[in-house]
Amino acid sequence: MKHLFLFVVVLFSATSFGQTSQKINLPDYIREIQIWHKENNHMSLAFWIPTGYWKIATEGNPQISGETVDQIVSAFDDYVLVCGLDVDIHTNGTASFTDEATLRQSISLIDEQGEVYLPLDDDEVSPEASDFLEPMKPMFRQMLGQMGEGMHFFFFKVQDENGKTAIDEYQEGSFTVKHSEKEFNYTLPLVALMPGKKCPVDHAEMKGNWKYCPFHGDLLKE
């Protein structure tokens, strides 16, 4: 647990201050896995935490051993972990959050083939995954400040024909999270994980999912 506590502290530090690795921009990555719906004073959030997040958030940090990160990845590898939030902001600045039980009744995950998955009950989640997630919850909640008070965490099991988790942030595909009468659509691979491209005219850096330069109209190069 000492190693896990250190992991959580450093993880929170990296997330809060936008620490980036050499290859992946962590703030861009986090913005892509957090999807918000905002309508007047009502806000809803789906925050997908891919298994690869743990390695990306701690890459290059000498305080976290590879063994500790591997333990986290192994514990979460069989699941899709999603945080949900639904809140009304009042004119006096206070907030009313949807509670965990109510949110659990409305949340689901829909894969690319349209199959619907419901969140696992606590006794369906391995003790390893539960034990690792529990001390991390306050850290993730603190990321969102006051909004974090209403964050609730749900495990889903979405497997392919080989028994492997079917949702992979590096592979082409898509899935949708639904809750609170809102849809949160994810398109894969995540752009933050794709190699960048360059404009053939001025060699400016472009996003990996762009095909043409928006300024010159030329086909982008890898």
C-alpha positions as protocol buffer text, in pm:
chain_id: "A"
residue {
  index: 1
  type: MET
  ca { x: 0 y: 0 z: 0 }
}
residue {
  index: 2
  type: LYS
  ca { x: 293 y: 234 z: 53 }
}
residue {
  index: 3
  type: HIS
  ca { x: 383 y: 201 z: -315 }
}
residue {
  index: 4
  type: LEU
  ca { x: 20 y: 252 z: -415 }
}
residue {
  index: 5
  type: PHE
  ca { x: -8 y: 568 z: -203 }
}
residue {
  index: 6
  type: LEU
  ca { x: 303 y: 709 z: -370 }
}
residue {
  index: 7
  type: PHE
  ca { x: 163 y: 612 z: -708 }
}
residue {
  index: 8
  type: VAL
  ca { x: -161 y: 800 z: -639 }
}
residue {
  index: 9
  type: VAL
  ca { x: 17 y: 1114 z: -516 }
}
residue {
  index: 10
  type: VAL
  ca { x: 244 y: 1129 z: -819 }
}
residue {
  index: 11
  type: LEU
  ca { x: -42 y: 1040 z: -1053 }
}
residue {
  index: 12
  type: PHE
  ca { x: -248 y: 1328 z: -914 }
}
residue {
  index: 13
  type: SER
  ca { x: 45 y: 1564 z: -945 }
}
residue {
  index: 14
  type: ALA
  ca { x: 100 y: 1468 z: -1308 }
}
residue {
  index: 15
  type: THR
  ca { x: -268 y: 1505 z: -1389 }
}
residue {
  index: 16
  type: SER
  ca { x: -316 y: 1836 z: -1211 }
}
residue {
  index: 17
  type: PHE
  ca { x: -21 y: 2017 z: -1358 }
}
residue {
  index: 18
  type: GLY
  ca { x: -27 y: 1875 z: -1707 }
}
residue {
  index: 19
  type: GLN
  ca { x: 296 y: 1681 z: -1696 }
}
residue {
  index: 20
  type: THR
  ca { x: 361 y: 1537 z: -2041 }
}
residue {
  index: 21
  type: SER
  ca { x: 561 y: 1248 z: -2170 }
}
residue {
  index: 22
  type: GLN
  ca { x: 796 y: 1271 z: -2465 }
}
residue {
  index: 23
  type: LYS
  ca { x: 543 y: 1126 z: -2709 }
}
residue {
  index: 24
  type: ILE
  ca { x: 195 y: 1195 z: -2573 }
}
residue {
  index: 25
  type: ASN
  ca { x: 55 y: 1525 z: -2454 }
}
residue {
  index: 26
  type: LEU
  ca { x: -125 y: 1432 z: -2131 }
}
residue {
  index: 27
  type: PRO
  ca { x: -359 y: 1736 z: -2114 }
}
residue {
  index: 28
  type: ASP
  ca { x: -474 y: 1671 z: -2473 }
}
residue {
  index: 29
  type: TYR
  ca { x: -522 y: 1304 z: -2387 }
}
residue {
  index: 30
  type: ILE
  ca { x: -731 y: 1385 z: -2080 }
}
residue {
  index: 31
  type: ARG
  ca { x: -945 y: 1635 z: -2271 }
}
residue {
  index: 32
  type: GLU
  ca { x: -1020 y: 1359 z: -2520 }
}
residue {
  index: 33
  type: ILE
  ca { x: -1129 y: 1099 z: -2264 }
}
residue {
  index: 34
  type: GLN
  ca { x: -1349 y: 1351 z: -2078 }
}
residue {
  index: 35
  type: ILE
  ca { x: -1669 y: 1435 z: -2265 }
}
residue {
  index: 36
  type: TRP
  ca { x: -1901 y: 1701 z: -2127 }
}
residue {
  index: 37
  type: HIS
  ca { x: -2260 y: 1791 z: -2207 }
}
residue {
  index: 38
  type: LYS
  ca { x: -2355 y: 2139 z: -2087 }
}
residue {
  index: 39
  type: GLU
  ca { x: -2702 y: 2289 z: -2115 }
}
residue {
  index: 40
  type: ASN
  ca { x: -2780 y: 2605 z: -1923 }
}
residue {
  index: 41
  type: ASN
  ca { x: -2710 y: 2519 z: -1558 }
}
residue {
  index: 42
  type: HIS
  ca { x: -2708 y: 2143 z: -1613 }
}
residue {
  index: 43
  type: MET
  ca { x: -2387 y: 1950 z: -1679 }
}
residue {
  index: 44
  type: SER
  ca { x: -2312 y: 1583 z: -1744 }
}
residue {
  index: 45
  type: LEU
  ca { x: -1977 y: 1410 z: -1784 }
}
residue {
  index: 46
  type: ALA
  ca { x: -1842 y: 1079 z: -1904 }
}
residue {
  index: 47
  type: PHE
  ca { x: -1476 y: 1028 z: -1808 }
}
residue {
  index: 48
  type: TRP
  ca { x: -1336 y: 710 z: -1960 }
}
residue {
  index: 49
  type: ILE
  ca { x: -1008 y: 596 z: -1800 }
}
residue {
  index: 50
  type: PRO
  ca { x: -837 y: 363 z: -2049 }
}
residue {
  index: 51
  type: THR
  ca { x: -599 y: 101 z: -1916 }
}
residue {
  index: 52
  type: GLY
  ca { x: -314 y: 275 z: -2096 }
}
residue {
  index: 53
  type: TYR
  ca { x: -375 y: 591 z: -1893 }
}
residue {
  index: 54
  type: TRP
  ca { x: -172 y: 461 z: -1602 }
}
residue {
  index: 55
  type: LYS
  ca { x: 144 y: 418 z: -1807 }
}
residue {
  index: 56
  type: ILE
  ca { x: 100 y: 746 z: -1991 }
}
residue {
  index: 57
  type: ALA
  ca { x: 44 y: 948 z: -1673 }
}
residue {
  index: 58
  type: THR
  ca { x: 357 y: 810 z: -1505 }
}
residue {
  index: 59
  type: GLU
  ca { x: 593 y: 769 z: -1801 }
}
residue {
  index: 60
  type: GLY
  ca { x: 942 y: 888 z: -1724 }
}
residue {
  index: 61
  type: ASN
  ca { x: 872 y: 940 z: -1354 }
}
residue {
  index: 62
  type: PRO
  ca { x: 1150 y: 776 z: -1151 }
}
residue {
  index: 63
  type: GLN
  ca { x: 937 y: 768 z: -835 }
}
residue {
  index: 64
  type: ILE
  ca { x: 704 y: 507 z: -983 }
}
residue {
  index: 65
  type: SER
  ca { x: 840 y: 162 z: -1056 }
}
residue {
  index: 66
  type: GLY
  ca { x: 742 y: -25 z: -1367 }
}
residue {
  index: 67
  type: GLU
  ca { x: 633 y: -311 z: -1144 }
}
residue {
  index: 68
  type: THR
  ca { x: 378 y: -92 z: -964 }
}
residue {
  index: 69
  type: VAL
  ca { x: 236 y: 39 z: -1291 }
}
residue {
  index: 70
  type: ASP
  ca { x: 217 y: -316 z: -1429 }
}
residue {
  index: 71
  type: GLN
  ca { x: 17 y: -421 z: -1122 }
}
residue {
  index: 72
  type: ILE
  ca { x: -233 y: -141 z: -1182 }
}
residue {
  index: 73
  type: VAL
  ca { x: -263 y: -225 z: -1552 }
}
residue {
  index: 74
  type: SER
  ca { x: -308 y: -595 z: -1475 }
}
residue {
  index: 75
  type: ALA
  ca { x: -582 y: -522 z: -1221 }
}
residue {
  index: 76
  type: PHE
  ca { x: -782 y: -303 z: -1461 }
}
residue {
  index: 77
  type: ASP
  ca { x: -707 y: -485 z: -1786 }
}
residue {
  index: 78
  type: ASP
  ca { x: -1028 y: -692 z: -1786 }
}
residue {
  index: 79
  type: TYR
  ca { x: -1255 y: -390 z: -1748 }
}
residue {
  index: 80
  type: VAL
  ca { x: -1365 y: -65 z: -1905 }
}
residue {
  index: 81
  type: LEU
  ca { x: -1363 y: 200 z: -1631 }
}
residue {
  index: 82
  type: VAL
  ca { x: -1593 y: 501 z: -1669 }
}
residue {
  index: 83
  type: CYS
  ca { x: -1664 y: 789 z: -1431 }
}
residue {
  index: 84
  type: GLY
  ca { x: -2004 y: 953 z: -1456 }
}
residue {
  index: 85
  type: LEU
  ca { x: -2127 y: 1289 z: -1329 }
}
residue {
  index: 86
  type: ASP
  ca { x: -2460 y: 1467 z: -1353 }
}
residue {
  index: 87
  type: VAL
  ca { x: -2515 y: 1799 z: -1179 }
}
residue {
  index: 88
  type: ASP
  ca { x: -2740 y: 2105 z: -1158 }
}
residue {
  index: 89
  type: ILE
  ca { x: -2568 y: 2433 z: -1073 }
}
residue {
  index: 90
  type: HIS
  ca { x: -2787 y: 2675 z: -879 }
}
residue {
  index: 91
  type: THR
  ca { x: -2780 y: 3054 z: -902 }
}
residue {
  index: 92
  type: ASN
  ca { x: -2625 y: 3081 z: -556 }
}
residue {
  index: 93
  type: GLY
  ca { x: -2327 y: 2869 z: -666 }
}
residue {
  index: 94
  type: THR
  ca { x: -2431 y: 2548 z: -493 }
}
residue {
  index: 95
  type: ALA
  ca { x: -2464 y: 2220 z: -682 }
}
residue {
  index: 96
  type: SER
  ca { x: -2705 y: 1926 z: -671 }
}
residue {
  index: 97
  type: PHE
  ca { x: -2548 y: 1598 z: -787 }
}
residue {
  index: 98
  type: THR
  ca { x: -2716 y: 1281 z: -907 }
}
residue {
  index: 99
  type: ASP
  ca { x: -2632 y: 1013 z: -651 }
}
residue {
  index: 100
  type: GLU
  ca { x: -2446 y: 692 z: -732 }
}
residue {
  index: 101
  type: ALA
  ca { x: -2750 y: 464 z: -716 }
}
residue {
  index: 102
  type: THR
  ca { x: -2954 y: 681 z: -953 }
}
residue {
  index: 103
  type: LEU
  ca { x: -2666 y: 723 z: -1196 }
}
residue {
  index: 104
  type: ARG
  ca { x: -2603 y: 348 z: -1192 }
}
residue {
  index: 105
  type: GLN
  ca { x: -2962 y: 292 z: -1302 }
}
residue {
  index: 106
  type: SER
  ca { x: -2917 y: 513 z: -1609 }
}
residue {
  index: 107
  type: ILE
  ca { x: -2560 y: 443 z: -1722 }
}
residue {
  index: 108
  type: SER
  ca { x: -2474 y: 197 z: -1997 }
}
residue {
  index: 109
  type: LEU
  ca { x: -2206 y: 134 z: -2256 }
}
residue {
  index: 110
  type: ILE
  ca { x: -2288 y: 55 z: -2620 }
}
residue {
  index: 111
  type: ASP
  ca { x: -2021 y: -101 z: -2839 }
}
residue {
  index: 112
  type: GLU
  ca { x: -1967 y: -58 z: -3212 }
}
residue {
  index: 113
  type: GLN
  ca { x: -2209 y: -340 z: -3292 }
}
residue {
  index: 114
  type: GLY
  ca { x: -2484 y: -185 z: -3080 }
}
residue {
  index: 115
  type: GLU
  ca { x: -2459 y: -432 z: -2793 }
}
residue {
  index: 116
  type: VAL
  ca { x: -2551 y: -276 z: -2460 }
}
residue {
  index: 117
  type: TYR
  ca { x: -2351 y: -336 z: -2142 }
}
residue {
  index: 118
  type: LEU
  ca { x: -2457 y: -247 z: -1790 }
}
residue {
  index: 119
  type: PRO
  ca { x: -2219 y: -159 z: -1506 }
}
residue {
  index: 120
  type: LEU
  ca { x: -2090 y: -447 z: -1298 }
}
residue {
  index: 121
  type: ASP
  ca { x: -2204 y: -488 z: -940 }
}
residue {
  index: 122
  type: ASP
  ca { x: -1935 y: -454 z: -674 }
}
residue {
  index: 123
  type: ASP
  ca { x: -1916 y: -829 z: -620 }
}
residue {
  index: 124
  type: GLU
  ca { x: -1851 y: -882 z: -993 }
}
residue {
  index: 125
  type: VAL
  ca { x: -1531 y: -676 z: -984 }
}
residue {
  index: 126
  type: SER
  ca { x: -1207 y: -840 z: -874 }
}
residue {
  index: 127
  type: PRO
  ca { x: -1072 y: -745 z: -529 }
}
residue {
  index: 128
  type: GLU
  ca { x: -749 y: -626 z: -696 }
}
residue {
  index: 129
  type: ALA
  ca { x: -930 y: -376 z: -919 }
}
residue {
  index: 130
  type: SER
  ca { x: -1149 y: -253 z: -632 }
}
residue {
  index: 131
  type: ASP
  ca { x: -853 y: -216 z: -396 }
}
residue {
  index: 132
  type: PHE
  ca { x: -651 y: -16 z: -647 }
}
residue {
  index: 133
  type: LEU
  ca { x: -941 y: 213 z: -745 }
}
residue {
  index: 134
  type: GLU
  ca { x: -1063 y: 302 z: -397 }
}
residue {
  index: 135
  type: PRO
  ca { x: -767 y: 524 z: -290 }
}
residue {
  index: 136
  type: MET
  ca { x: -759 y: 685 z: -636 }
}
residue {
  index: 137
  type: LYS
  ca { x: -1118 y: 807 z: -627 }
}
residue {
  index: 138
  type: PRO
  ca { x: -1052 y: 1118 z: -412 }
}
residue {
  index: 139
  type: MET
  ca { x: -764 y: 1215 z: -641 }
}
residue {
  index: 140
  type: PHE
  ca { x: -973 y: 1195 z: -957 }
}
residue {
  index: 141
  type: ARG
  ca { x: -1254 y: 1383 z: -786 }
}
residue {
  index: 142
  type: GLN
  ca { x: -1016 y: 1659 z: -681 }
}
residue {
  index: 143
  type: MET
  ca { x: -919 y: 1703 z: -1047 }
}
residue {
  index: 144
  type: LEU
  ca { x: -1263 y: 1857 z: -1107 }
}
residue {
  index: 145
  type: GLY
  ca { x: -1279 y: 2065 z: -792 }
}
residue {
  index: 146
  type: GLN
  ca { x: -1637 y: 2114 z: -671 }
}
residue {
  index: 147
  type: MET
  ca { x: -1768 y: 1911 z: -966 }
}
residue {
  index: 148
  type: GLY
  ca { x: -1565 y: 1613 z: -850 }
}
residue {
  index: 149
  type: GLU
  ca { x: -1793 y: 1567 z: -550 }
}
residue {
  index: 150
  type: GLY
  ca { x: -2051 y: 1410 z: -780 }
}
residue {
  index: 151
  type: MET
  ca { x: -1821 y: 1171 z: -969 }
}
residue {
  index: 152
  type: HIS
  ca { x: -1914 y: 804 z: -956 }
}
residue {
  index: 153
  type: PHE
  ca { x: -1707 y: 514 z: -1089 }
}
residue {
  index: 154
  type: PHE
  ca { x: -1836 y: 217 z: -1286 }
}
residue {
  index: 155
  type: PHE
  ca { x: -1670 y: -95 z: -1423 }
}
residue {
  index: 156
  type: PHE
  ca { x: -1793 y: -259 z: -1743 }
}
residue {
  index: 157
  type: LYS
  ca { x: -1684 y: -589 z: -1895 }
}
residue {
  index: 158
  type: VAL
  ca { x: -1670 y: -568 z: -2276 }
}
residue {
  index: 159
  type: GLN
  ca { x: -1487 y: -865 z: -2425 }
}
residue {
  index: 160
  type: ASP
  ca { x: -1413 y: -996 z: -2774 }
}
residue {
  index: 161
  type: GLU
  ca { x: -1434 y: -1357 z: -2888 }
}
residue {
  index: 162
  type: ASN
  ca { x: -1094 y: -1426 z: -2730 }
}
residue {
  index: 163
  type: GLY
  ca { x: -1198 y: -1298 z: -2389 }
}
residue {
  index: 164
  type: LYS
  ca { x: -992 y: -979 z: -2422 }
}
residue {
  index: 165
  type: THR
  ca { x: -1125 y: -630 z: -2353 }
}
residue {
  index: 166
  type: ALA
  ca { x: -1272 y: -523 z: -2685 }
}
residue {
  index: 167
  type: ILE
  ca { x: -1228 y: -147 z: -2640 }
}
residue {
  index: 168
  type: ASP
  ca { x: -873 y: -37 z: -2715 }
}
residue {
  index: 169
  type: GLU
  ca { x: -776 y: 330 z: -2731 }
}
residue {
  index: 170
  type: TYR
  ca { x: -506 y: 249 z: -2989 }
}
residue {
  index: 171
  type: GLN
  ca { x: -730 y: 55 z: -3230 }
}
residue {
  index: 172
  type: GLU
  ca { x: -989 y: 182 z: -3477 }
}
residue {
  index: 173
  type: GLY
  ca { x: -1341 y: 164 z: -3345 }
}
residue {
  index: 174
  type: SER
  ca { x: -1602 y: 350 z: -3143 }
}
residue {
  index: 175
  type: PHE
  ca { x: -1832 y: 319 z: -2844 }
}
residue {
  index: 176
  type: THR
  ca { x: -2089 y: 525 z: -2661 }
}
residue {
  index: 177
  type: VAL
  ca { x: -2156 y: 587 z: -2293 }
}
residue {
  index: 178
  type: LYS
  ca { x: -2511 y: 682 z: -2201 }
}
residue {
  index: 179
  type: HIS
  ca { x: -2640 y: 826 z: -1876 }
}
residue {
  index: 180
  type: SER
  ca { x: -2877 y: 1094 z: -1755 }
}
residue {
  index: 181
  type: GLU
  ca { x: -3047 y: 1096 z: -2099 }
}
residue {
  index: 182
  type: LYS
  ca { x: -2720 y: 1202 z: -2265 }
}
residue {
  index: 183
  type: GLU
  ca { x: -2489 y: 1025 z: -2511 }
}
residue {
  index: 184
  type: PHE
  ca { x: -2110 y: 1049 z: -2497 }
}
residue {
  index: 185
  type: ASN
  ca { x: -1949 y: 923 z: -2817 }
}
residue {
  index: 186
  type: TYR
  ca { x: -1588 y: 806 z: -2837 }
}
residue {
  index: 187
  type: THR
  ca { x: -1405 y: 757 z: -3167 }
}
residue {
  index: 188
  type: LEU
  ca { x: -1090 y: 546 z: -3168 }
}
residue {
  index: 189
  type: PRO
  ca { x: -798 y: 552 z: -3185 }
}
residue {
  index: 190
  type: LEU
  ca { x: -766 y: 857 z: -2963 }
}
residue {
  index: 191
  type: VAL
  ca { x: -614 y: 1144 z: -3157 }
}
residue {
  index: 192
  type: ALA
  ca { x: -364 y: 1217 z: -2880 }
}
residue {
  index: 193
  type: LEU
  ca { x: -216 y: 870 z: -2934 }
}
residue {
  index: 194
  type: MET
  ca { x: -180 y: 900 z: -3312 }
}
residue {
  index: 195
  type: PRO
  ca { x: 152 y: 1001 z: -3470 }
}
residue {
  index: 196
  type: GLY
  ca { x: 148 y: 1363 z: -3583 }
}
residue {
  index: 197
  type: LYS
  ca { x: 155 y: 1469 z: -3946 }
}
residue {
  index: 198
  type: LYS
  ca { x: 327 y: 1754 z: -4125 }
}
residue {
  index: 199
  type: CYS
  ca { x: 212 y: 1996 z: -4389 }
}
residue {
  index: 200
  type: PRO
  ca { x: 421 y: 1939 z: -4706 }
}
residue {
  index: 201
  type: VAL
  ca { x: 423 y: 2314 z: -4772 }
}
residue {
  index: 202
  type: ASP
  ca { x: 552 y: 2472 z: -4451 }
}
residue {
  index: 203
  type: HIS
  ca { x: 616 y: 2153 z: -4246 }
}
residue {
  index: 204
  type: ALA
  ca { x: 382 y: 2271 z: -3969 }
}
residue {
  index: 205
  type: GLU
  ca { x: 273 y: 2007 z: -3718 }
}
residue {
  index: 206
  type: MET
  ca { x: -80 y: 1877 z: -3774 }
}
residue {
  index: 207
  type: LYS
  ca { x: -303 y: 1635 z: -3585 }
}
residue {
  index: 208
  type: GLY
  ca { x: -271 y: 1268 z: -3666 }
}
residue {
  index: 209
  type: ASN
  ca { x: -634 y: 1225 z: -3774 }
}
residue {
  index: 210
  type: TRP
  ca { x: -622 y: 1510 z: -4029 }
}
residue {
  index: 211
  type: LYS
  ca { x: -587 y: 1413 z: -4393 }
}
residue {
  index: 212
  type: TYR
  ca { x: -534 y: 1757 z: -4545 }
}
residue {
  index: 213
  type: CYS
  ca { x: -373 y: 2079 z: -4428 }
}
residue {
  index: 214
  type: PRO
  ca { x: -656 y: 2318 z: -4333 }
}
residue {
  index: 215
  type: PHE
  ca { x: -449 y: 2614 z: -4456 }
}
residue {
  index: 216
  type: HIS
  ca { x: -300 y: 2490 z: -4785 }
}
residue {
  index: 217
  type: GLY
  ca { x: -530 y: 2202 z: -4872 }
}
residue {
  index: 218
  type: ASP
  ca { x: -241 y: 1965 z: -4939 }
}
residue {
  index: 219
  type: LEU
  ca { x: -239 y: 1598 z: -4840 }
}
residue {
  index: 220
  type: LEU
  ca { x: -57 y: 1562 z: -4511 }
}
residue {
  index: 221
  type: LYS
  ca { x: 249 y: 1344 z: -4462 }
}
residue {
  index: 222
  type: GLU
  ca { x: 319 y: 1109 z: -4173 }
}
